[in-house]
PDB file of C-alpha atoms in Angstrom:
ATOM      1  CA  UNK A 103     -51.308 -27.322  72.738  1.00  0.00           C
ATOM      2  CA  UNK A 104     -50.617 -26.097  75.982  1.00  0.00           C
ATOM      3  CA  UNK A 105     -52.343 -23.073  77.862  1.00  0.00           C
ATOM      4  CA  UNK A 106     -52.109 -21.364  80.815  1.00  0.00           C
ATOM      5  CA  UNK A 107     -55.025 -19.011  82.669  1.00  0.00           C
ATOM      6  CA  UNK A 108     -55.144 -17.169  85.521  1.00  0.00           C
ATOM      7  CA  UNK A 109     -57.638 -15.330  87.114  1.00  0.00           C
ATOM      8  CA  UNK A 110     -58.862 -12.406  87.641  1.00  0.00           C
ATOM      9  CA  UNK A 111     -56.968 -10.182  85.124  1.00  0.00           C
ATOM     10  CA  UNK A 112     -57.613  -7.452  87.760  1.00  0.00           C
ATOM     11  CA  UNK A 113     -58.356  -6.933  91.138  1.00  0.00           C
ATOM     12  CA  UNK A 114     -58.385  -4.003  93.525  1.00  0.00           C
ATOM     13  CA  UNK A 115     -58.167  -4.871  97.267  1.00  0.00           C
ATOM     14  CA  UNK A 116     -58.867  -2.696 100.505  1.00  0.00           C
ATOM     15  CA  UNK A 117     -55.506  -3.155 102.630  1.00  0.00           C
ATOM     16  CA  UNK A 118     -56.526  -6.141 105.373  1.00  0.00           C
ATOM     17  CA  UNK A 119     -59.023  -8.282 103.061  1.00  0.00           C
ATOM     18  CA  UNK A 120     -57.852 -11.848 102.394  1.00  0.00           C
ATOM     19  CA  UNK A 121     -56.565 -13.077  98.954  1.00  0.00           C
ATOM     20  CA  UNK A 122     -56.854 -15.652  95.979  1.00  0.00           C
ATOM     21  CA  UNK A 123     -55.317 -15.875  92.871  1.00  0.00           C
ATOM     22  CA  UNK A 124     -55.746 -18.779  90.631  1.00  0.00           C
ATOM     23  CA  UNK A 125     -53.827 -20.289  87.972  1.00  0.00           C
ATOM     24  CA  UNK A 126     -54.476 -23.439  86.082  1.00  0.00           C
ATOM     25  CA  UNK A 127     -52.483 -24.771  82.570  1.00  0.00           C
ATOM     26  CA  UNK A 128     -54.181 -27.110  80.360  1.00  0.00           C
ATOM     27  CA  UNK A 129     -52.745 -29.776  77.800  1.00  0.00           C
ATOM     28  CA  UNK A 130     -49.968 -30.750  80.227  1.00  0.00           C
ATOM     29  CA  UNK A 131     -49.154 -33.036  82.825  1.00  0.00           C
ATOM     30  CA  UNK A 132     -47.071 -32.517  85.985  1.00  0.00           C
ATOM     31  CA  UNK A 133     -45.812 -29.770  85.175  1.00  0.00           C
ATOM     32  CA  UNK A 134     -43.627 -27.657  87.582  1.00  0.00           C
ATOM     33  CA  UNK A 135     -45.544 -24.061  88.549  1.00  0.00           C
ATOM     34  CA  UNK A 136     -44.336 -20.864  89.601  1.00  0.00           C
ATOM     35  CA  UNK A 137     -45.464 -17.825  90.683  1.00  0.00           C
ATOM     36  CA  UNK A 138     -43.428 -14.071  90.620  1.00  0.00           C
ATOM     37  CA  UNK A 139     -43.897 -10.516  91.754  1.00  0.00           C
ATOM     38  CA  UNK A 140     -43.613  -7.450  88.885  1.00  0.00           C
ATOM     39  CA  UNK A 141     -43.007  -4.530  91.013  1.00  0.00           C
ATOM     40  CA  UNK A 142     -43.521  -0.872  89.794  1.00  0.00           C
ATOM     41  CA  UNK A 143     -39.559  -1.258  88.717  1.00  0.00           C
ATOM     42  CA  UNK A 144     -40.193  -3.803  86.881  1.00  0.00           C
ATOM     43  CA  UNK A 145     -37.887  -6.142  88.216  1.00  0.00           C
ATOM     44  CA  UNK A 146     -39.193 -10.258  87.993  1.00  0.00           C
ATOM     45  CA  UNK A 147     -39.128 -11.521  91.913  1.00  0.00           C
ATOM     46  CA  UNK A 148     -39.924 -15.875  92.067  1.00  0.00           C
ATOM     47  CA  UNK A 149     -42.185 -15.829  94.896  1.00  0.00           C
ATOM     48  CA  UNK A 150     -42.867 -19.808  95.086  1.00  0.00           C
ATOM     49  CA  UNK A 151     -42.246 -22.366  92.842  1.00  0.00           C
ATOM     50  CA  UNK A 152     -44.257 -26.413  92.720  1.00  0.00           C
ATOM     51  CA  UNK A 153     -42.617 -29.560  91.933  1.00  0.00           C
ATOM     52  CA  UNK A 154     -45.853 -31.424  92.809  1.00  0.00           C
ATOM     53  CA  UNK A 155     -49.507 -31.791  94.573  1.00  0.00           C
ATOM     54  CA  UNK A 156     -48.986 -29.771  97.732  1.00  0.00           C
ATOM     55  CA  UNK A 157     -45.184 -29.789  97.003  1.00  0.00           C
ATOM     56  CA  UNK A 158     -44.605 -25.715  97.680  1.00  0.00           C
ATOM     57  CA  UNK A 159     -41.091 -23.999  98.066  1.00  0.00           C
ATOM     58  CA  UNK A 160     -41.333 -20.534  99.090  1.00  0.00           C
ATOM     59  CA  UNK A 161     -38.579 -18.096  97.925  1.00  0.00           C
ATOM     60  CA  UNK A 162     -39.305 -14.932  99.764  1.00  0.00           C
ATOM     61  CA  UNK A 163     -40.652 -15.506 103.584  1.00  0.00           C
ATOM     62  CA  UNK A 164     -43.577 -12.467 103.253  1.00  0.00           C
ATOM     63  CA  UNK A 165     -47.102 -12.392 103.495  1.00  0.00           C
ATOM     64  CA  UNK A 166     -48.042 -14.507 100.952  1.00  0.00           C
ATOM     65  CA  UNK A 167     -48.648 -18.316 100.759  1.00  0.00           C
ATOM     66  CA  UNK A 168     -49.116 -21.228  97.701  1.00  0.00           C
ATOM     67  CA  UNK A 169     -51.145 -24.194  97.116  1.00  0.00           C
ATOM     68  CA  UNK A 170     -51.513 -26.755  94.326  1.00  0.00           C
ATOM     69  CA  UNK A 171     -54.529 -29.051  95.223  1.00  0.00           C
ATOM     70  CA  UNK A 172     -54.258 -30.196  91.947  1.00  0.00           C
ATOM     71  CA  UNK A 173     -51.982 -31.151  89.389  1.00  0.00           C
ATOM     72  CA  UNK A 174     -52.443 -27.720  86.649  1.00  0.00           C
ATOM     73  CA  UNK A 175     -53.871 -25.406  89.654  1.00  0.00           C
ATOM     74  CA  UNK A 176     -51.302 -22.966  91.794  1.00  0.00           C
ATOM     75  CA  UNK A 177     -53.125 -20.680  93.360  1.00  0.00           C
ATOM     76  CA  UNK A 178     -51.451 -17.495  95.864  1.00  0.00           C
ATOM     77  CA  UNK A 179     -53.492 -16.492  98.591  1.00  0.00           C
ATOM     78  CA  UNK A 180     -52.672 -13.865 101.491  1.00  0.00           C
ATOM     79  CA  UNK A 181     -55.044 -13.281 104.802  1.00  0.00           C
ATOM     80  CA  UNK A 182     -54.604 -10.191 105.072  1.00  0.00           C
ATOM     81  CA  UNK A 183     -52.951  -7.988 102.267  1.00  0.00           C
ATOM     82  CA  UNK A 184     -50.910  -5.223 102.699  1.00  0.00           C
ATOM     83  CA  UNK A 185     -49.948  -2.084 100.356  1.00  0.00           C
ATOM     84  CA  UNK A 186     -46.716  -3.345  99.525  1.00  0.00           C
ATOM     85  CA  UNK A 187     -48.546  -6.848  98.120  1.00  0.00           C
ATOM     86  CA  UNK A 188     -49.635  -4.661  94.962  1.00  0.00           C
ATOM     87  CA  UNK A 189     -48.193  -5.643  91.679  1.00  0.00           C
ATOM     88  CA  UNK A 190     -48.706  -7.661  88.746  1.00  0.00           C
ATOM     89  CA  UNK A 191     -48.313 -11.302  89.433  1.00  0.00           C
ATOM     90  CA  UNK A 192     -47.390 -13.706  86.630  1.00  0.00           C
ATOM     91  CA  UNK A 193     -47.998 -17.740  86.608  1.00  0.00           C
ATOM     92  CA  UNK A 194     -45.904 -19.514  84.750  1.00  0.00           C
ATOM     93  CA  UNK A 195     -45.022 -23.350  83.876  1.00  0.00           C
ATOM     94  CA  UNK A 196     -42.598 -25.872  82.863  1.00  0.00           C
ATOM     95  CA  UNK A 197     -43.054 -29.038  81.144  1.00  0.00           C
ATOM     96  CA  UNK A 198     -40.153 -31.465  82.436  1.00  0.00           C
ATOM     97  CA  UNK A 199     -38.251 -31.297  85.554  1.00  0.00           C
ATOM     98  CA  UNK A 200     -35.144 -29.841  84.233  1.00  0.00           C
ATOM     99  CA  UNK A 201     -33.572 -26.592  85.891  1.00  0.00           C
ATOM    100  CA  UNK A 202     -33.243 -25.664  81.955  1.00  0.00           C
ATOM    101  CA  UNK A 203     -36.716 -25.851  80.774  1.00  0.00           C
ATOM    102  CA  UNK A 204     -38.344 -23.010  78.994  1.00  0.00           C
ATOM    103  CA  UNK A 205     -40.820 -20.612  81.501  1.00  0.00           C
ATOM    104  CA  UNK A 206     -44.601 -19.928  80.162  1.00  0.00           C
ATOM    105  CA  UNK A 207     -45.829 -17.567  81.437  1.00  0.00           C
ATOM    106  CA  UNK A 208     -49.721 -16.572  82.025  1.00  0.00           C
ATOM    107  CA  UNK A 209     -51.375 -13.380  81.065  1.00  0.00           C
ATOM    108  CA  UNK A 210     -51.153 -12.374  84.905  1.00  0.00           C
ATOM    109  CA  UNK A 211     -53.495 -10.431  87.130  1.00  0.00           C
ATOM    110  CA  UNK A 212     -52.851  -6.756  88.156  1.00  0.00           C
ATOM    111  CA  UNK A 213     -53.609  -6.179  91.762  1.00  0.00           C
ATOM    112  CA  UNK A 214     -53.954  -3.100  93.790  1.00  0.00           C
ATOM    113  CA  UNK A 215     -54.190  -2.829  97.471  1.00  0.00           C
ATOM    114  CA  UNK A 216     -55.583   0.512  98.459  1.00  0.00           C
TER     115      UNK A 216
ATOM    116  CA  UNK B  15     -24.100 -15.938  92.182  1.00  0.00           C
ATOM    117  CA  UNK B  16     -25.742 -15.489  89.021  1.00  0.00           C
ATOM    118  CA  UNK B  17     -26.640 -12.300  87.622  1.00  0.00           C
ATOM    119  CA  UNK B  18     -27.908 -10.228  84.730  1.00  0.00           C
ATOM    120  CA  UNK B  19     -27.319  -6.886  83.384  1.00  0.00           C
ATOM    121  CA  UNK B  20     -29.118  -4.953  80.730  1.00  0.00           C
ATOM    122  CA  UNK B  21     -27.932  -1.727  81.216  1.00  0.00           C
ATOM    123  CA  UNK B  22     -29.962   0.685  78.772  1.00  0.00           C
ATOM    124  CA  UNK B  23     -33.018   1.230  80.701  1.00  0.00           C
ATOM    125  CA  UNK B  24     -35.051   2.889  77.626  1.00  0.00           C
ATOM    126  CA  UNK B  25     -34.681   2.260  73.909  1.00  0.00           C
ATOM    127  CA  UNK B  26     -36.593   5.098  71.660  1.00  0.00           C
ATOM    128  CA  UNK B  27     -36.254   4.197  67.686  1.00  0.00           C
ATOM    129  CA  UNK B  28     -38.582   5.491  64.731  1.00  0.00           C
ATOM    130  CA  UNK B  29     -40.178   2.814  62.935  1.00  0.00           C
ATOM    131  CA  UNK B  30     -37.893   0.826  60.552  1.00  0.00           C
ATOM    132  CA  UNK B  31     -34.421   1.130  62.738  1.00  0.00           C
ATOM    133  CA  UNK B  32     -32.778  -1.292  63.596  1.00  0.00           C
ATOM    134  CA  UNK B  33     -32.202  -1.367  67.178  1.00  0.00           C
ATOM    135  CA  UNK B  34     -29.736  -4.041  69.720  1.00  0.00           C
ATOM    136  CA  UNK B  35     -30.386  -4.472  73.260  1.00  0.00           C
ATOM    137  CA  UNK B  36     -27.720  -5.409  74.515  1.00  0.00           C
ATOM    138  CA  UNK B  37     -27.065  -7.849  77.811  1.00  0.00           C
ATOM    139  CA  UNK B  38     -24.212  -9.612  80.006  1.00  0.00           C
ATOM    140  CA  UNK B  39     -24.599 -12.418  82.065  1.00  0.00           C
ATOM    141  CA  UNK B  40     -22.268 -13.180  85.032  1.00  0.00           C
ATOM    142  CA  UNK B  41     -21.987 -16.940  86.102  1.00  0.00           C
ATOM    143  CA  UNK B  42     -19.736 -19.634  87.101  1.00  0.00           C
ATOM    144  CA  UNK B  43     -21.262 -22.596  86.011  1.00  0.00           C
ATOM    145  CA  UNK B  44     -19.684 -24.013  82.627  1.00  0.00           C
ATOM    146  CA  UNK B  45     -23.349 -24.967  81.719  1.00  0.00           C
ATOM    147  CA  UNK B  46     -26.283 -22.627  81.386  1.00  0.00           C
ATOM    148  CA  UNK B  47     -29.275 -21.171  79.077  1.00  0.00           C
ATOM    149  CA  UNK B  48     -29.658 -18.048  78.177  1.00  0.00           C
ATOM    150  CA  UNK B  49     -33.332 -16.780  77.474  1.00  0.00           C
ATOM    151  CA  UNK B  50     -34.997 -13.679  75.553  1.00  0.00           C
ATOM    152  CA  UNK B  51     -38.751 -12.425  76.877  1.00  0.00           C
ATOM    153  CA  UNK B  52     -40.816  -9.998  75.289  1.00  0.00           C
ATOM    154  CA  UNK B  53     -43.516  -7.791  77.668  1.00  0.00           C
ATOM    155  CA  UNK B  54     -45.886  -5.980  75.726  1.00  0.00           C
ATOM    156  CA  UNK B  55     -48.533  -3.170  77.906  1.00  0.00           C
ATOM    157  CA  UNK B  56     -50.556  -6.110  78.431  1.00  0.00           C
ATOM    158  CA  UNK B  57     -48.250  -7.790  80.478  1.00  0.00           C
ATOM    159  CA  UNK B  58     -47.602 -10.902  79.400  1.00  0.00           C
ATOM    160  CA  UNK B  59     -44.320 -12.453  79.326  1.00  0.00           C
ATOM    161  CA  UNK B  60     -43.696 -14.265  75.441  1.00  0.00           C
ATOM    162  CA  UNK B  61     -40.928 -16.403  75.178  1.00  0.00           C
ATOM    163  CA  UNK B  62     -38.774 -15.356  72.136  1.00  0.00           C
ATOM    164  CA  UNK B  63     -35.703 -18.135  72.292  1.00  0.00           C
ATOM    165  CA  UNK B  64     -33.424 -20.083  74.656  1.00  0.00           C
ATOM    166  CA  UNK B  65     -29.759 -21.216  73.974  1.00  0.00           C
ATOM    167  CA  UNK B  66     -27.779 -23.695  75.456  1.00  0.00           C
ATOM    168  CA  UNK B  67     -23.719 -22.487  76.668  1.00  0.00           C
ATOM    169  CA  UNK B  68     -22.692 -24.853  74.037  1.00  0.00           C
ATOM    170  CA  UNK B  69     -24.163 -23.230  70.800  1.00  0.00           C
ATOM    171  CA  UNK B  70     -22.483 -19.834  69.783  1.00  0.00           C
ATOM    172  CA  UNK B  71     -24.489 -19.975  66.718  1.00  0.00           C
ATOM    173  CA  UNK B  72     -26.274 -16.340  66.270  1.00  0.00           C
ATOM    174  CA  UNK B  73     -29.933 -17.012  65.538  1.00  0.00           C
ATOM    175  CA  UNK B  74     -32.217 -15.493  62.923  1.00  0.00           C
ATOM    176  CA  UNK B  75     -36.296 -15.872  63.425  1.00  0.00           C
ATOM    177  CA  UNK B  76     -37.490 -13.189  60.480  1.00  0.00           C
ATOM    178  CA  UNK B  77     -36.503  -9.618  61.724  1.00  0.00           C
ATOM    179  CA  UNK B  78     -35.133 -10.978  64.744  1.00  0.00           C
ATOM    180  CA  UNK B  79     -31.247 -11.889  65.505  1.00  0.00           C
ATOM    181  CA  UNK B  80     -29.506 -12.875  68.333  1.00  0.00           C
ATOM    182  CA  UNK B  81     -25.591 -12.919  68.811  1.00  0.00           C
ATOM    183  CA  UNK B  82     -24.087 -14.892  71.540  1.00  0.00           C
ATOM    184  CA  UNK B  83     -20.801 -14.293  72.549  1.00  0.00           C
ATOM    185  CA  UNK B  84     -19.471 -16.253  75.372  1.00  0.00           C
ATOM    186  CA  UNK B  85     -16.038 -14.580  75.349  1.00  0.00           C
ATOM    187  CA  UNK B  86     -17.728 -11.393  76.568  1.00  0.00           C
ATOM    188  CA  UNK B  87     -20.733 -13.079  78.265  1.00  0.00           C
ATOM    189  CA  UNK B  88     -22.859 -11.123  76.012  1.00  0.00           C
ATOM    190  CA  UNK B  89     -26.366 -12.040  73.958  1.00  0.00           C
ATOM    191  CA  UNK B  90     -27.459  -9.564  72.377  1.00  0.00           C
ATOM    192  CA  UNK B  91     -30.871  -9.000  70.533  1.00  0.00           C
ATOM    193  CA  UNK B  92     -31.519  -7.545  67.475  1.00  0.00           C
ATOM    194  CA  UNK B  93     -34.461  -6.220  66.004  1.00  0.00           C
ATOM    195  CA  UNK B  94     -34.151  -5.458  62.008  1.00  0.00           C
ATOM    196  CA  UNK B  95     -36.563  -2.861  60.870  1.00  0.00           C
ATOM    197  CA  UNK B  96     -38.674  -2.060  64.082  1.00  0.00           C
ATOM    198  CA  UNK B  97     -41.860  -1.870  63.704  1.00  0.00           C
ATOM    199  CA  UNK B  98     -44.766  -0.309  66.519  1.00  0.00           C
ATOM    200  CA  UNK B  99     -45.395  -3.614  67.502  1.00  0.00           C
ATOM    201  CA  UNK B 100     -42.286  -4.313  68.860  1.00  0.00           C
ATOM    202  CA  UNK B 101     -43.057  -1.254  71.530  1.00  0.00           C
ATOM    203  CA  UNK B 102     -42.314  -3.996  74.746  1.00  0.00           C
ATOM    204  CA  UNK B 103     -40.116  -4.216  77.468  1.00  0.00           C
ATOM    205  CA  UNK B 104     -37.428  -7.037  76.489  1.00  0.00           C
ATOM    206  CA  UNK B 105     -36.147  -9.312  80.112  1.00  0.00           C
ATOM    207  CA  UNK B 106     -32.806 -11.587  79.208  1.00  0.00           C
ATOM    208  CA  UNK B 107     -32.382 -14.419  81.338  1.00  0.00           C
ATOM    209  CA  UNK B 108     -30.076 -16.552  82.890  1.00  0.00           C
ATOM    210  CA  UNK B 109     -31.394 -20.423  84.195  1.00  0.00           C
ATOM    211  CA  UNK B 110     -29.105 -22.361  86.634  1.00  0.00           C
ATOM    212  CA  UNK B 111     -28.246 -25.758  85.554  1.00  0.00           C
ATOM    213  CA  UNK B 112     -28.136 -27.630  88.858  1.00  0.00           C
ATOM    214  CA  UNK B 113     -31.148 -27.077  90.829  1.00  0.00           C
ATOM    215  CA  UNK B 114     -34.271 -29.652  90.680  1.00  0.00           C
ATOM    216  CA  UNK B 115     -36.394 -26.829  88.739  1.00  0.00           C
ATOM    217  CA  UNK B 116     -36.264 -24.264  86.396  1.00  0.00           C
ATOM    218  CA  UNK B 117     -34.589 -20.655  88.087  1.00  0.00           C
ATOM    219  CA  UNK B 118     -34.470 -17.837  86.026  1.00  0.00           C
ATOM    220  CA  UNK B 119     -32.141 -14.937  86.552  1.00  0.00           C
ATOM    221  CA  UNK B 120     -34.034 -11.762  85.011  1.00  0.00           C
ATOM    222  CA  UNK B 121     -32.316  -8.510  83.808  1.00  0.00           C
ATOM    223  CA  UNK B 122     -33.835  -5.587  84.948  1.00  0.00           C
ATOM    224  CA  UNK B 123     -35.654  -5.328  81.355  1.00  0.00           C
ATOM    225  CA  UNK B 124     -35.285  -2.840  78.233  1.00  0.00           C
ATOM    226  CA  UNK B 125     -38.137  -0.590  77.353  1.00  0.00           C
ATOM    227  CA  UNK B 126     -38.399  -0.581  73.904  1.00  0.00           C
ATOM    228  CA  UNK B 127     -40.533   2.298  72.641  1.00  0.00           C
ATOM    229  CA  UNK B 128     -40.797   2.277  68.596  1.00  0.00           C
ATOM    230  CA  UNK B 129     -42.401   5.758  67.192  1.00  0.00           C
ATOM    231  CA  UNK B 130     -44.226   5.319  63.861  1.00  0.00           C
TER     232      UNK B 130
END
């Protein structure tokens, strides 16, 4: 069966230190990858999505960036964070490529910037 | 442009109600899938069902029910008998058919707070 980790679960930041969050789903193959944004409201904002190897399609120009060096690792990364980059920040994965398929998401990491 | 509404913000039901939260969906595409998350305080999103435009069959999964009604773009959840567990915030989401990957339209989520 299919899994899907990410790492860490929490992480507390001072505002100006660099960033990397990792995500990596086992018992698939080429799957597509996608990372949001869970705001204090709530609200579910697609920050980048991954079709590919270092295929990345950014939603929301901002001061965050993707990679996928490999096949079941995304991983979100910022240079220097700012306040507004706290949140919770979910993974999540598709099997096929169909604009239908069902979202899985991860267990997400909780990140304040202080 | 696509869009989903779940207008009742917070849900508060003593154990064993039953309880609907209710959402609309706005679209123009004839084809689409609807989908039901659950949050629970630890964050993660669990994927409860998905249904295709086509299939206005309601859907039963134990104490769980869902009615979809395309004449009022409405699919609604229902949970029989509440229970604490269910405590969650529930998202309802729209996908677009056309696009080259998966795009989910979220609602703005239901808290769901069941009291024992």
């Amino acid at each position: 069966s299919q899994t899907i980790h990410q790492w860490p679960a929490t992480l507390v930041q001072p505002v100006g230190s660099p960033l990397s969050l990792e995500c990596t789903v086992e018992g698939t193959s080429n799957p597509n990858l996608y990372w949001y944004r869970q705001a204090a409201g709530r609200g579910l904002q697609l920050l980048f999505y991954s079709v590919g190897i270092g295929q990345i399609s950014s939603e929301v120009p901002q001061n965050l960036s993707a990679s996928r060096p490999q096949d079941r690792q995304f991983i979100l990364s910022s240079k220097k964070l700012l306040l507004s980059d706290s949140g919770f920040y979910l993974c999540a994965w598709t099997a096929g490529k169909s604009s239908t398929d069902t979202q899985y998401f991860g267990p997400g990491t909780r990140l304040t910037v202080l | 442009a696509q869009k989903v509404t779940q207008a009742q913000t917070e849900i508060s039901v003593v154990e064993k109600e039953d309880v609907t939260l209710d959402c609309v969906y706005e679209t123009r595409d004839t084809t689409y899938y609807l989908f039901w998350y659950k949050q629970p305080p630890s964050g993660e999103l669990v994927f409860l069902i998905r249904r295709n435009s086509f299939d206005e069959q309601n859907e039963i999964s134990g104490r769980y029910s869902w009615n979809f009604q395309k004449s009022t773009s409405s699919f609604n959840f229902t949970i029989t008998a509440s229970q604490v567990v269910d405590s969650a915030v529930y998202f309802c989401a729209l996908s677009e058919p056309y696009s080259g990957y998966s795009t989910l339209t979220f609602g703005k989520g239901t808290m769901l707070l069941v009291s024992p």
